[in-house]
Coordinates of C-alpha atoms in Angstrom, one line a residue:
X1 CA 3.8 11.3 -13.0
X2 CA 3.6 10.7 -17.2
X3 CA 6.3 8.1 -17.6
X4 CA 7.1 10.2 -21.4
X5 CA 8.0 12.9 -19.0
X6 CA 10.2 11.2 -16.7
X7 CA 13.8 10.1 -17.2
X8 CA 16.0 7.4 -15.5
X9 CA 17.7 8.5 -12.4
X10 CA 17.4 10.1 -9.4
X11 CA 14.9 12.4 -9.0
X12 CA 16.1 14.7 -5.8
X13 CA 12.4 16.7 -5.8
X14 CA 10.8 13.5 -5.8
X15 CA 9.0 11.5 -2.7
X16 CA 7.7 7.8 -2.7
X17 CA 5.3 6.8 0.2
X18 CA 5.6 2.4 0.7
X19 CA 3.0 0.8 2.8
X20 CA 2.5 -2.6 5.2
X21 CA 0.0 -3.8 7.2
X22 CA -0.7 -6.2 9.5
X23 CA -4.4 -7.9 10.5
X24 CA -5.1 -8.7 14.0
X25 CA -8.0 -11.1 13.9
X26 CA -9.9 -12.6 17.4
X27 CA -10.2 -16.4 18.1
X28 CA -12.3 -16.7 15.1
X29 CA -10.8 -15.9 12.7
X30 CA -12.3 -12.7 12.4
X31 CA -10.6 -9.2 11.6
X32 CA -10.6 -6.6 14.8
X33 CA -8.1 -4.0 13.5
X34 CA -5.4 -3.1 10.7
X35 CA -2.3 -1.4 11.1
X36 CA -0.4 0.4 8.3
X37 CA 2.8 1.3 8.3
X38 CA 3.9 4.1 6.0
X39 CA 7.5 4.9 5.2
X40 CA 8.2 8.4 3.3
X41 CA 11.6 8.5 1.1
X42 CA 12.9 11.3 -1.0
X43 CA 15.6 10.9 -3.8
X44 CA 13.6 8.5 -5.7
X45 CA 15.5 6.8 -8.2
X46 CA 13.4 5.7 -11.5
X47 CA 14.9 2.4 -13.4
X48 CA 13.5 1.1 -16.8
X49 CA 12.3 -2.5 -16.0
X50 CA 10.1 -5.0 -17.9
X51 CA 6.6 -5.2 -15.9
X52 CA 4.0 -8.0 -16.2
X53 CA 0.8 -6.1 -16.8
X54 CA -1.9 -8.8 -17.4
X55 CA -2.5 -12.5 -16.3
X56 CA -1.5 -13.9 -19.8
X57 CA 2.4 -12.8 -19.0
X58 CA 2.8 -10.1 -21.4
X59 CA 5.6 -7.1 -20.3
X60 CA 6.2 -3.6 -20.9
X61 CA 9.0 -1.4 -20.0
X62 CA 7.8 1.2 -17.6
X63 CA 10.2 3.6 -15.1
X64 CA 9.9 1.8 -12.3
X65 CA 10.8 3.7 -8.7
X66 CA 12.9 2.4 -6.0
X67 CA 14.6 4.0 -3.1
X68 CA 16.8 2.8 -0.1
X69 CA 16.8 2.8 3.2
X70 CA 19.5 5.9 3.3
X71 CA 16.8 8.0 1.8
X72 CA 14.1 7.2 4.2
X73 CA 12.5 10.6 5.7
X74 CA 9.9 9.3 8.3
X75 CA 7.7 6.1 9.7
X76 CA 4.4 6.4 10.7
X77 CA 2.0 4.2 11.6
X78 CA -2.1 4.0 11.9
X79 CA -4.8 1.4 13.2
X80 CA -8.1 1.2 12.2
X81 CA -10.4 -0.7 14.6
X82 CA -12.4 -2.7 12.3
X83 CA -16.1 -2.1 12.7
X84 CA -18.3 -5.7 13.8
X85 CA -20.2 -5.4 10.0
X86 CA -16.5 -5.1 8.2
X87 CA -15.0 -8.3 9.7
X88 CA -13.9 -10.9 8.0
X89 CA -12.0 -14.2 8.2
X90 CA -10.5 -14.2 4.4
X91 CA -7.1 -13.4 4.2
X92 CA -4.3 -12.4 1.7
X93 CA -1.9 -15.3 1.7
X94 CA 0.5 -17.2 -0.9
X95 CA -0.8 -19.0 -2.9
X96 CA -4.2 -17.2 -3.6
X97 CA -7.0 -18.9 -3.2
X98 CA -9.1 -16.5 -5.5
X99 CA -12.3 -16.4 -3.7
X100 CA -11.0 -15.6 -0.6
X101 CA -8.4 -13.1 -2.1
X102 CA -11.2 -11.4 -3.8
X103 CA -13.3 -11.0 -0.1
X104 CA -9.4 -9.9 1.7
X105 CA -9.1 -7.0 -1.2
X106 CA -12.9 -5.9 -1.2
X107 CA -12.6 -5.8 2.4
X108 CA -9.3 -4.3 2.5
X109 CA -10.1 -1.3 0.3
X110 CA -13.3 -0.8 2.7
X111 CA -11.1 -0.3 5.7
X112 CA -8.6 2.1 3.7
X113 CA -11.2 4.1 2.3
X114 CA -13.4 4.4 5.4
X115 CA -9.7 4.5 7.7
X116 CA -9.4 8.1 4.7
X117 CA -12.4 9.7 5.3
X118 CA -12.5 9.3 9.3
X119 CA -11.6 12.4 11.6
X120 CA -8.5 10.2 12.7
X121 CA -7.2 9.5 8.6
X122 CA -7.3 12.9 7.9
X123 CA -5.8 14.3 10.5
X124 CA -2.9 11.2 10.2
X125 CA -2.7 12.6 6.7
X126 CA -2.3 16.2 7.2
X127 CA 0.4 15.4 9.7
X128 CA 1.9 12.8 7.6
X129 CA 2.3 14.7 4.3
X130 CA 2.8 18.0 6.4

């Protein structure tokens, strides 16, 4: 949505989609499978808040949107068996370490995209945003 367009409040039409995950990895170390978890809400309520948007600190007021659990509309869930030439042993942990970080995101966006495109993602999505 353009931010010029939107207001502050609650926006009854609108829906916001919040996901987790969780990693299960073998004795090595190694990534087997991922597990979303997405949570749908409606009556979204947009708040003006000051966001960092770059590594130097610097803020900017953007409509920010936040719901509640009152508002949630349905949980779903999804694993993706990780294929042996998408494994890997870096993770996404406090604090970043950022060479491993950058091998847990490049990895990560691997298993969502190729977790999309499958039979199994799309027919998850069609039933999720059906």
């Amino acid at each position: 949505m353009n931010d010029n367009m939107m207001e502050e409040g609650i926006c009854e039409a609108c829906t916001l989609t919040k996901a987790s995950y969780n990693v299960a990895r073998d004795s090595n170390g190694y990534s087997t499978s991922i597990t979303w978890t997405f949570k749908l809400y409606n009556n979204v309520n947009y708040k003006k808040q000051n966001v960092v948007i770059d590594g130097d600190g610097n803020t900017e007021e953007q409509l920010v949107p936040t719901v509640t659990e009152e508002n949630l509309i349905k949980t779903e869930s999804a694993t993706y068996a990780i294929p042996t030439d998408q494994r890997t042993q870096a993770t996404h942990e406090e604090p970043h370490v950022h060479e491993n970080e950058m091998a847990f995101q490049a990895a990560y966006r691997t298993w969502a995209d190729s977790h999309r495109e499958s039979g199994a993602g799309k027919d998850f999505w069609s039933v999720f945003n059906g």
